[in-house]
PDB file of C-alpha atoms in Angstrom:
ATOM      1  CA  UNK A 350    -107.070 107.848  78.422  1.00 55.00           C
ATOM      2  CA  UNK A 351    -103.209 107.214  78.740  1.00 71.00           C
ATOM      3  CA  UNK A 352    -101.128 106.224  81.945  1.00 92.00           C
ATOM      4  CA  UNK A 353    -100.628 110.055  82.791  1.00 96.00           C
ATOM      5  CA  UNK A 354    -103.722 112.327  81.063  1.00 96.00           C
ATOM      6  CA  UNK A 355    -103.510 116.370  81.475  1.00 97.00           C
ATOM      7  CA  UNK A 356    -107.122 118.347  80.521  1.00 97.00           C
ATOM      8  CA  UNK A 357    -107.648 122.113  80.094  1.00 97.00           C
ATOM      9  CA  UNK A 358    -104.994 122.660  82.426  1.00 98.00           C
ATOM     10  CA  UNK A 359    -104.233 126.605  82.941  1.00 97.00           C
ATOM     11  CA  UNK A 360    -101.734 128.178  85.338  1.00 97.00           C
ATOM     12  CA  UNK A 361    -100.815 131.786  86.167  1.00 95.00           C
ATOM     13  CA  UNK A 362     -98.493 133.494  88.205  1.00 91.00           C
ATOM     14  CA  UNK A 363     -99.276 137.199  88.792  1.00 90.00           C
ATOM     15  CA  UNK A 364    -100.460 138.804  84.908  1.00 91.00           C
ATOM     16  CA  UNK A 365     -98.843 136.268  83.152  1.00 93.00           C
ATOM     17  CA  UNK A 366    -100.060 132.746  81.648  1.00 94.00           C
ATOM     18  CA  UNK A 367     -97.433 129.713  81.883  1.00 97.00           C
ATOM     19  CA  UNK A 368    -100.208 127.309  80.636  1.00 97.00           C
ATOM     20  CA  UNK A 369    -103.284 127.966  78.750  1.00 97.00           C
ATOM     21  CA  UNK A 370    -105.998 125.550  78.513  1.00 97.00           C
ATOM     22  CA  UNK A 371    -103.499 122.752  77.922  1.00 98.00           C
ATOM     23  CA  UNK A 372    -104.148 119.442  76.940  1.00 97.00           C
ATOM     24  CA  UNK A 373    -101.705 116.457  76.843  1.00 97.00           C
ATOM     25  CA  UNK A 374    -101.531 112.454  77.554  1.00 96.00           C
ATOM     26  CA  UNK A 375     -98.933 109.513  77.606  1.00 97.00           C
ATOM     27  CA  UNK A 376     -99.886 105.897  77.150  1.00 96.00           C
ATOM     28  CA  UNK A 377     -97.852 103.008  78.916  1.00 96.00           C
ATOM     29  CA  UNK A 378     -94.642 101.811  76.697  1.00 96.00           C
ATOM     30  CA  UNK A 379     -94.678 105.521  75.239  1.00 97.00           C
ATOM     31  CA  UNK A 380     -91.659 108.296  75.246  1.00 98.00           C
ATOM     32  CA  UNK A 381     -93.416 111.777  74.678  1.00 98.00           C
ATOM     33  CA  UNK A 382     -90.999 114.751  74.597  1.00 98.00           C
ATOM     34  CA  UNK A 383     -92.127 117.909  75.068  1.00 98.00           C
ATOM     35  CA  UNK A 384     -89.865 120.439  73.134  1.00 98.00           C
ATOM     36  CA  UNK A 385     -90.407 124.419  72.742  1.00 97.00           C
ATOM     37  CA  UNK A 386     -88.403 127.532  72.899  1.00 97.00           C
ATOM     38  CA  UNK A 387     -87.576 129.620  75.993  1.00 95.00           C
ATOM     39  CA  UNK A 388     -90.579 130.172  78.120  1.00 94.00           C
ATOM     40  CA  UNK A 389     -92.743 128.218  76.439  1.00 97.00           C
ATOM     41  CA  UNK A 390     -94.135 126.299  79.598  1.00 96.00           C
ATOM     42  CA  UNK A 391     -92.431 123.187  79.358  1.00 97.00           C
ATOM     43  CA  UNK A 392     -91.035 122.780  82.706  1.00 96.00           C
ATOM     44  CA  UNK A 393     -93.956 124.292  84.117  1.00 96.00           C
ATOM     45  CA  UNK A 394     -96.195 121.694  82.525  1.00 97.00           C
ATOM     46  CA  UNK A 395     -93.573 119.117  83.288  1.00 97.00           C
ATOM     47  CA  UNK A 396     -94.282 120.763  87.086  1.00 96.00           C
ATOM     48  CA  UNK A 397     -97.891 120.698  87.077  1.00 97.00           C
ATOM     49  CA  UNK A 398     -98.090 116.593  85.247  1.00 97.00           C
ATOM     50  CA  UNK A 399     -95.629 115.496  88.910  1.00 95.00           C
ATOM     51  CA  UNK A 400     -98.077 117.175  90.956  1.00 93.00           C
ATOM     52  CA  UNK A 401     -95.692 119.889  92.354  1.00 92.00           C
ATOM     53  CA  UNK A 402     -98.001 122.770  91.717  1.00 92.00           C
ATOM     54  CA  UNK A 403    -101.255 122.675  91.364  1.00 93.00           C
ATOM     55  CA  UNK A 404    -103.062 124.727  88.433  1.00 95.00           C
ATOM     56  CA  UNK A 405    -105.964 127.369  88.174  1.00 95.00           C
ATOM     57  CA  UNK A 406    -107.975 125.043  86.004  1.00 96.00           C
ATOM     58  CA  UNK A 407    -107.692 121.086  84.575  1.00 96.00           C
ATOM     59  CA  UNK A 408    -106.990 118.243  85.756  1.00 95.00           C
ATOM     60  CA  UNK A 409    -104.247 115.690  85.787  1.00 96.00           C
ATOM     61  CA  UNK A 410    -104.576 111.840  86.231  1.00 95.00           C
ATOM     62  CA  UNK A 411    -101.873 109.533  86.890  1.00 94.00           C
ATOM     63  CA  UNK A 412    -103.221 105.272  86.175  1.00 91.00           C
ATOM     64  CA  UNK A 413    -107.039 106.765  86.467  1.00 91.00           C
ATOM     65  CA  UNK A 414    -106.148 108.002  89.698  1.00 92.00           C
ATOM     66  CA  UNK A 415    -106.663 112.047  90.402  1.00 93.00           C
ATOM     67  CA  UNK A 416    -103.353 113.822  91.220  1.00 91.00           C
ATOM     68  CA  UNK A 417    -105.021 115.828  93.936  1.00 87.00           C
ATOM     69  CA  UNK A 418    -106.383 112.710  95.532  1.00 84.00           C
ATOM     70  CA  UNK A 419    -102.825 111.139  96.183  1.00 91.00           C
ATOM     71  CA  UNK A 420    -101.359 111.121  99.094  1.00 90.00           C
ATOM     72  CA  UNK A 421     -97.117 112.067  98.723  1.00 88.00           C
ATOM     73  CA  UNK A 422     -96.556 108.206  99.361  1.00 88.00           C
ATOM     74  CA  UNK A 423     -98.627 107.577  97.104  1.00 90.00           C
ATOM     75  CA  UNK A 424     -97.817 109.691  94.159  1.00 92.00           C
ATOM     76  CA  UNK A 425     -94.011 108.716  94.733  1.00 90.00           C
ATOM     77  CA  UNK A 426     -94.909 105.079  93.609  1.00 91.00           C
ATOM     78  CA  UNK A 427     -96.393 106.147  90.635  1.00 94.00           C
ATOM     79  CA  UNK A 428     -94.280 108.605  89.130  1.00 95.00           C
ATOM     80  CA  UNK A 429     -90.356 109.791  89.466  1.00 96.00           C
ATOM     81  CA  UNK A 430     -89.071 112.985  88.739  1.00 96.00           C
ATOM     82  CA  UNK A 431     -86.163 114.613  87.186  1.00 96.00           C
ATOM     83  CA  UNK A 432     -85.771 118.852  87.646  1.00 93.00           C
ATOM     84  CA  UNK A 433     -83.531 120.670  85.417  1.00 88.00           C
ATOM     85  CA  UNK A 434     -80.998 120.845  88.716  1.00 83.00           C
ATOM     86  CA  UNK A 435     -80.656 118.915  91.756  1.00 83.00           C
ATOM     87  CA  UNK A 436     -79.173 120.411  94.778  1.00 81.00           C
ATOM     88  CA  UNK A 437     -77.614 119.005  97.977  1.00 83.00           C
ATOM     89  CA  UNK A 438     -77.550 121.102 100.660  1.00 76.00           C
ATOM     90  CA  UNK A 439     -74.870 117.909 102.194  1.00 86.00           C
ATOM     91  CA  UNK A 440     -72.671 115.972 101.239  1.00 91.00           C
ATOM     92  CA  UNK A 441     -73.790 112.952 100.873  1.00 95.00           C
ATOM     93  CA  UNK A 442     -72.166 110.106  98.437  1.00 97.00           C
ATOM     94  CA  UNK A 443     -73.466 109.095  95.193  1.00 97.00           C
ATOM     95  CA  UNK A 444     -74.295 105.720  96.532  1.00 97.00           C
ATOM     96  CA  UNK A 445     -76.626 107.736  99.094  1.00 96.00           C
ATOM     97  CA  UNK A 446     -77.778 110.121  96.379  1.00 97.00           C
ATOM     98  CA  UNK A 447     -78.900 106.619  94.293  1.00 97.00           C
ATOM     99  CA  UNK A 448     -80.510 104.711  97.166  1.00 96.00           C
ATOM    100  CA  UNK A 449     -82.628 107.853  97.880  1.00 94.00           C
ATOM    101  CA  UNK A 450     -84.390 106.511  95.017  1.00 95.00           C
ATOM    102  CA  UNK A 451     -85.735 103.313  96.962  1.00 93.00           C
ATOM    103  CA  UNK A 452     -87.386 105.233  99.900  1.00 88.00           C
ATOM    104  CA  UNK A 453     -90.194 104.054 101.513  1.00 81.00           C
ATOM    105  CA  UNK A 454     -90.467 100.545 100.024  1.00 84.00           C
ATOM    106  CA  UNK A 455     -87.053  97.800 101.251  1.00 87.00           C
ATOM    107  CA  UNK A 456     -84.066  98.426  99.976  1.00 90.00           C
ATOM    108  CA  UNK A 457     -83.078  96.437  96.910  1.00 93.00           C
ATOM    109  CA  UNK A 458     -79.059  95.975  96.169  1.00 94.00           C
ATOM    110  CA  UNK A 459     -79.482  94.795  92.936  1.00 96.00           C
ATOM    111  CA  UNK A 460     -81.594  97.795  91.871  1.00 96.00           C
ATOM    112  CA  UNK A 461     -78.983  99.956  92.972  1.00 96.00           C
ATOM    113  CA  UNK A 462     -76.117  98.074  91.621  1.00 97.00           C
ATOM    114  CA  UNK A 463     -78.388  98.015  88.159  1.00 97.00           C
ATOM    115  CA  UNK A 464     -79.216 101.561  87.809  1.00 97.00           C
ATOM    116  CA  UNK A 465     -75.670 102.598  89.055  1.00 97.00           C
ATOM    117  CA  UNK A 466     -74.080 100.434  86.177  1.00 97.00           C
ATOM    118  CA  UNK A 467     -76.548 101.727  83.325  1.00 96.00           C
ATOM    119  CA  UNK A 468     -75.981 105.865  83.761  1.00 97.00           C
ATOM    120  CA  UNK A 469     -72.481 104.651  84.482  1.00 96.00           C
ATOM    121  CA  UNK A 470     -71.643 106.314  87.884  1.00 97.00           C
ATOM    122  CA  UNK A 471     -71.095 103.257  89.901  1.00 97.00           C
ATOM    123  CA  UNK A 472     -66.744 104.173  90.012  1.00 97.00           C
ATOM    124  CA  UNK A 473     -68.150 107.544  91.380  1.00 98.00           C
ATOM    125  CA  UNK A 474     -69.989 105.431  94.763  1.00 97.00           C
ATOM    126  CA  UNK A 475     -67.527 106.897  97.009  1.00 97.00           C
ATOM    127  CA  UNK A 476     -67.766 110.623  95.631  1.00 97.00           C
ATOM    128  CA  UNK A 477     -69.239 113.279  97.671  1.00 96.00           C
ATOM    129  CA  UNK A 478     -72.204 114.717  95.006  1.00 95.00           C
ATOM    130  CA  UNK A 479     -71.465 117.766  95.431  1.00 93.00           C
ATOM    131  CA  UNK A 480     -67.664 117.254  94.056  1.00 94.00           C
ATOM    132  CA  UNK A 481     -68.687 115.864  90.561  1.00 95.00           C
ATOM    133  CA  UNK A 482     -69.099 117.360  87.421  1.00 95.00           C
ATOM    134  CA  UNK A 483     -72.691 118.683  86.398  1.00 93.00           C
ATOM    135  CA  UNK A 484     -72.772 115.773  84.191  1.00 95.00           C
ATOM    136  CA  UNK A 485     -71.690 113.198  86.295  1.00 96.00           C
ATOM    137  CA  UNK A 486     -74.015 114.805  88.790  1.00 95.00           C
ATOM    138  CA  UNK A 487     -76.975 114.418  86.222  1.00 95.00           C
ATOM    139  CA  UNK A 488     -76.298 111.159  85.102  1.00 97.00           C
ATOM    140  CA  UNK A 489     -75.949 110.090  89.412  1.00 97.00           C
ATOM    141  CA  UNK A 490     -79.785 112.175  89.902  1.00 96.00           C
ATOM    142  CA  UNK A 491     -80.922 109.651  86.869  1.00 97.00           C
ATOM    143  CA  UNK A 492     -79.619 106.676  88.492  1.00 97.00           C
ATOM    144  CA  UNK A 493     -81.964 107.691  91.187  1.00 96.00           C
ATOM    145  CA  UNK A 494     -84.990 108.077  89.641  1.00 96.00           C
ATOM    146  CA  UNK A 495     -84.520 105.153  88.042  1.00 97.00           C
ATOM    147  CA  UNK A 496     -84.200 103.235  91.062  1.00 96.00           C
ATOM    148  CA  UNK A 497     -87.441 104.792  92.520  1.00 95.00           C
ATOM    149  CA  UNK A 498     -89.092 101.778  90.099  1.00 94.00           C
ATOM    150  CA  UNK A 499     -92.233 104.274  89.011  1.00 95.00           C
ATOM    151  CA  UNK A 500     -93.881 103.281  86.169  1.00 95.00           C
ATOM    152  CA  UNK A 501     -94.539 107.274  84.776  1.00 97.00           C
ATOM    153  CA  UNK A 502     -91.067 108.714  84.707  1.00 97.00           C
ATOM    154  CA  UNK A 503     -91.027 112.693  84.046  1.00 98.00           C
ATOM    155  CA  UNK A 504     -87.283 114.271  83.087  1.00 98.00           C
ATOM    156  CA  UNK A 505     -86.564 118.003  82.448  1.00 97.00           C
ATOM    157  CA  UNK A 506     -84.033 118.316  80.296  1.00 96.00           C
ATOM    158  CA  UNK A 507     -81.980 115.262  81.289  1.00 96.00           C
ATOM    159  CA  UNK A 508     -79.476 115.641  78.713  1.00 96.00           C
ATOM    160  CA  UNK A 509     -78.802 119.132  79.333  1.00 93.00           C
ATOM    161  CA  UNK A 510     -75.692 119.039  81.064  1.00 93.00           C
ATOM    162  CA  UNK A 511     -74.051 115.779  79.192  1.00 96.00           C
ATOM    163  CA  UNK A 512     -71.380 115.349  76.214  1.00 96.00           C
ATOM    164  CA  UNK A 513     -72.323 113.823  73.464  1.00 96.00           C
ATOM    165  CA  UNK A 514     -72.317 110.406  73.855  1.00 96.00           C
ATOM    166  CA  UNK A 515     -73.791 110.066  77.640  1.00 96.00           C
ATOM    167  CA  UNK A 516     -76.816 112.294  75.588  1.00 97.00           C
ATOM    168  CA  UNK A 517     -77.526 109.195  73.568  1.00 97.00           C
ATOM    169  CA  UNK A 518     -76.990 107.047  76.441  1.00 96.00           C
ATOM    170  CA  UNK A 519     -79.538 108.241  78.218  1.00 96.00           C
ATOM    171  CA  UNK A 520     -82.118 108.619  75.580  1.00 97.00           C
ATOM    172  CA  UNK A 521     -81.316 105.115  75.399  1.00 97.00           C
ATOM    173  CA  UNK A 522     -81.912 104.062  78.703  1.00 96.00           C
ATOM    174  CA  UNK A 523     -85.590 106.219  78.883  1.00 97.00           C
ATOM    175  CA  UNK A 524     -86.582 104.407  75.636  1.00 97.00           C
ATOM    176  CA  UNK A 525     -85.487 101.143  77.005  1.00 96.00           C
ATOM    177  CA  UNK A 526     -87.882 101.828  79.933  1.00 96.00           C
ATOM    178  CA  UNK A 527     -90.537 102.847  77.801  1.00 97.00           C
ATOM    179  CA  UNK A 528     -90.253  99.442  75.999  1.00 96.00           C
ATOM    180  CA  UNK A 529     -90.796  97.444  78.707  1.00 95.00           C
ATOM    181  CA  UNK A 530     -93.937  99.375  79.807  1.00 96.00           C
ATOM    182  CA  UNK A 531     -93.188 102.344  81.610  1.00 96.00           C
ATOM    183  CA  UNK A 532     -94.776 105.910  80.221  1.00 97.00           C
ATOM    184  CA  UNK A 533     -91.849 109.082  80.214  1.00 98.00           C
ATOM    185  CA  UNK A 534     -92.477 112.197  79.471  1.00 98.00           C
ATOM    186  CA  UNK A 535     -89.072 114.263  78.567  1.00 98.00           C
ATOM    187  CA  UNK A 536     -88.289 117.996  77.944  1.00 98.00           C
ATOM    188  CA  UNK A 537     -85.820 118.083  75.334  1.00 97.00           C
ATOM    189  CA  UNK A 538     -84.116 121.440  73.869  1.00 95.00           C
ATOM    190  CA  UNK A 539     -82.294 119.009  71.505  1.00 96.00           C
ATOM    191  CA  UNK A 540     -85.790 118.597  68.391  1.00 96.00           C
ATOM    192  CA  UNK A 541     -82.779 115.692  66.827  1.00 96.00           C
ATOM    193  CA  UNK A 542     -82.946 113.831  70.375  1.00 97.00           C
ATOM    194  CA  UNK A 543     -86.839 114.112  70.062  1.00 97.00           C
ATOM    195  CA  UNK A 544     -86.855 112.863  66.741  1.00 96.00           C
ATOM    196  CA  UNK A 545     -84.769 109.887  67.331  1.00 96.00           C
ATOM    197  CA  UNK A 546     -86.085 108.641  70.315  1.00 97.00           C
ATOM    198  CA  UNK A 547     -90.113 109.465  71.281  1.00 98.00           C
ATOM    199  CA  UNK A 548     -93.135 107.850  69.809  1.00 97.00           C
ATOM    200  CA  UNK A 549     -94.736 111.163  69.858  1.00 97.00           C
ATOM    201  CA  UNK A 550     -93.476 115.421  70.252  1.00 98.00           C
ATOM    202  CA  UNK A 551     -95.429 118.203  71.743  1.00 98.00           C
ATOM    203  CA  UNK A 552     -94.665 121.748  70.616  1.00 98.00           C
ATOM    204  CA  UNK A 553     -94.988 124.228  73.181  1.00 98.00           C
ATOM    205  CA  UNK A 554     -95.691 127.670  72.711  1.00 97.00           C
ATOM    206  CA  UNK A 555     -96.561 130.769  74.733  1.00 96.00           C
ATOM    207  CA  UNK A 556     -98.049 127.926  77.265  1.00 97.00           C
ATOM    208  CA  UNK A 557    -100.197 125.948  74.997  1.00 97.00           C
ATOM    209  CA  UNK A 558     -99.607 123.524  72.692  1.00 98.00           C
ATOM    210  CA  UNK A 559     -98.612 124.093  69.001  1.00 97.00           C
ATOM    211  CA  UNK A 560     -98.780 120.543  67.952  1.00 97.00           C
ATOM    212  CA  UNK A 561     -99.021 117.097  68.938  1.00 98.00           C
ATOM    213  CA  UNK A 562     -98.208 113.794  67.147  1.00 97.00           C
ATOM    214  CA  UNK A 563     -95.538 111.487  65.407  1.00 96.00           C
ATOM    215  CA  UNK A 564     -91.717 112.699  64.620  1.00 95.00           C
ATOM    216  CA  UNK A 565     -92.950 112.457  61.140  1.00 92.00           C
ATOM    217  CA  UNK A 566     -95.984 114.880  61.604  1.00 93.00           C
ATOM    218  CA  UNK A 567     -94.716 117.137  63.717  1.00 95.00           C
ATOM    219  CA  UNK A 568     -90.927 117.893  62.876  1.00 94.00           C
ATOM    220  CA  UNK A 569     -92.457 120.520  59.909  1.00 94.00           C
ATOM    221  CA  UNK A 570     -90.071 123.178  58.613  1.00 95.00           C
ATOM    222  CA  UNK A 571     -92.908 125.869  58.317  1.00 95.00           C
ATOM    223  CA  UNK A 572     -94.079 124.884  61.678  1.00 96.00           C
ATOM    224  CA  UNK A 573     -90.758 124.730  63.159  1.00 96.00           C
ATOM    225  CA  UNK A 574     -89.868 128.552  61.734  1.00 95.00           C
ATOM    226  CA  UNK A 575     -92.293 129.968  62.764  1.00 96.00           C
ATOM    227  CA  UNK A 576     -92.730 128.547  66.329  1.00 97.00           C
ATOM    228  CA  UNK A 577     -88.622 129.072  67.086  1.00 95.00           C
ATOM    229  CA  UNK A 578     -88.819 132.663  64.988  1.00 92.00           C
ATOM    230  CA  UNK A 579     -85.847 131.398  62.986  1.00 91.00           C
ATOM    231  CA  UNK A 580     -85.742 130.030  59.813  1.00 92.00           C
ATOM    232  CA  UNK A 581     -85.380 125.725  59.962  1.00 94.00           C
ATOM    233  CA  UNK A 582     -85.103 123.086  57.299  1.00 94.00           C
ATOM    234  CA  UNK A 583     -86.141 119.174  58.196  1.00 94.00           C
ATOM    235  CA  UNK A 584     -84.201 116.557  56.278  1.00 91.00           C
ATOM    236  CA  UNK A 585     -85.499 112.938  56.520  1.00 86.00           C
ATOM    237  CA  UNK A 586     -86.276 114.038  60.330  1.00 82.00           C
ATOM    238  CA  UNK A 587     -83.229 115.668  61.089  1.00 92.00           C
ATOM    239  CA  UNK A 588     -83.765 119.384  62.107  1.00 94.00           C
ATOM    240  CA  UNK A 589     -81.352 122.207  60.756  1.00 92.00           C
ATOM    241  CA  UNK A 590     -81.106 125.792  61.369  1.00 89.00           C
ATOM    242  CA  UNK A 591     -80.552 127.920  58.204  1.00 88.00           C
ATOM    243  CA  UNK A 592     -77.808 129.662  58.989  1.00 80.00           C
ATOM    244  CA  UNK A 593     -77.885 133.273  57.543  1.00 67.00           C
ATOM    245  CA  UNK A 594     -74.902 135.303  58.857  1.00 55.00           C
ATOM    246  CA  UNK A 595     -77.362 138.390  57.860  1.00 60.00           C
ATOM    247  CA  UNK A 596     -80.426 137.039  59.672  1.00 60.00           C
ATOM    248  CA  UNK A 597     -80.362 138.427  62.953  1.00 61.00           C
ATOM    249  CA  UNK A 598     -79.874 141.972  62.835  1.00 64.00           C
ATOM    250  CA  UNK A 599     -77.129 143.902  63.593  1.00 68.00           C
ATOM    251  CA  UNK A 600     -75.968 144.121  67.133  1.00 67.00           C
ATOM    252  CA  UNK A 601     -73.183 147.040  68.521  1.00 72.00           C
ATOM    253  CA  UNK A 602     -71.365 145.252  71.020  1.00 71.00           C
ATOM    254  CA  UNK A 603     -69.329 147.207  73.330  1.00 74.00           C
ATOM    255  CA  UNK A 604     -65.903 146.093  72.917  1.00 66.00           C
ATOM    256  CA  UNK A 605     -64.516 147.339  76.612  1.00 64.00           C
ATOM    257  CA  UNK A 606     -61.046 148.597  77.559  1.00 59.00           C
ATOM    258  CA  UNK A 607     -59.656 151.859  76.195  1.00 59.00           C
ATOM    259  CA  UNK A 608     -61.769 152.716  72.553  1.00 55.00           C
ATOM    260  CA  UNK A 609     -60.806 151.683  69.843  1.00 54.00           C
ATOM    261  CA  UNK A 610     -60.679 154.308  66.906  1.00 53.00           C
ATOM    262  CA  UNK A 611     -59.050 154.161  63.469  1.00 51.00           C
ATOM    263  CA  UNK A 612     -56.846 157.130  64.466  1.00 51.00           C
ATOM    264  CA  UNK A 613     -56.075 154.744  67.362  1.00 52.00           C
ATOM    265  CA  UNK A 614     -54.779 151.983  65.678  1.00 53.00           C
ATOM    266  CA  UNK A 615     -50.928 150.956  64.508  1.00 54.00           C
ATOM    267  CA  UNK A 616     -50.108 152.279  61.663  1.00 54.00           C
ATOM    268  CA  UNK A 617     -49.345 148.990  58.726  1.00 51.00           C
TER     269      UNK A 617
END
């Protein structure tokens, strides 16, 4: 059994399925990324493993302990969370925003100076949050899960919103708390981030789970095609679409303003 374990866990809303009968588990020092395409129940997975919703069927265990048993307290000293978006209804600073991250246990400056100075938003203390960028405001909701100190981290799409190299910083920083013990579980869109960084990738689709194991395993071209319905090479772990100008099919797109006819147009 790992640090977080998820059995025969099933959740619907209305006719449809988000999960179906899935099964998934993280070990302590060990980065899992959950990758899929578009609707494939990642973040509601994600959802169900932090205990925001609670499923038809399964169950989910955090350090042996049953999700539905913990009390909120509780559960926020085991595990942090990360959603897709954070949203401020005021405006409160970044610093604020960060030390969120310590409530309910005494507040720790150096935590908060740390954490500030790794997702590099500690020049941005004095900001209002809702005045950043949504990358600076992603890498400022990091900084505050991080502080929280849980050791079962759980991200949705944390590198979403960031450039290029504050993508690989954070990876960074979620496998650097993996290696000193903490379990994260991470939905990635980016299969290259997945492949760099976690010990081990879950495919998601249609709500259950297409495969489960190493980079190495996992990061297959067939499997890849066929779960993404396009066509994908895998070089030496790096993922590449085939790009066929000819493989999607043709699309009339309306071009708008007056139309445009050949008898329309300037004569050469």
């Amino acid at each position: 059994m790992g640090m977080i374990d998820a059995a025969g866990i099933t959740w619907r809303a209305g006719r449809a399925t988000l999960l179906d009968d899935v099964c998934v588990e993280a070990g302590e020092g060990e980065l899992v990324a959950i990758v899929g395409p578009n609707g494939a129940g990642k973040s509601s997975l994600l959802a169900v493993l932090a205990g925001d919703v609670r499923p038809d069927r399964g169950s989910v265990t955090i350090a042996g302990a049953a999700l539905r048993g913990l009390r909120p307290a509780a559960l926020a000293r085991l595990r942090a969370v990360l959603p897709q978006k954070v949203t401020l209804a005021f405006p409160f600073t970044v610093a604020q925003v960060v030390e969120m991250g310590q409530y309910g246990r005494p507040y720790d400056e150096r935590t908060q100076r740390e954490v500030m100075d790794a997702t590099e938003v500690a020049h941005l203390a004095h900001r209002a949050f809702p005045t950043l960028s949504g990358g600076e405001q992603a890498r400022v909701s990091l900084a505050r899960v991080l502080a929280q100190g849980a050791p079962v981290l759980l991200l949705d799409e944390p590198t979403a919103p960031l450039d290029l190299r504050h993508q690989e910083q954070v990876m960074g920083l979620v496998r650097q708390r993996a290696r000193l013990g903490d379990t994260v579980v991470v939905v990635l869109h980016d299969l290259n981030l997945a492949a760099a960084y976690a010990d081990r990738i879950v495919v998601m689709r249609e709500g259950r789970v297409a495969a489960d194991g190493a980079p190495g395993d996992v990061l297959d071209a067939g499997l890849l095609s066929e779960v993404y319905a396009c066509p994908i090479e895998v070089r030496d772990n790096l993922v590449l679409p085939v790009r066929h100008c000819d493989f999607f099919p043709e699309v009339r797109l309306p071009l708008g303003g007056p139309s445009r006819t050949s008898s329309s147009a300037p004569a050469g």
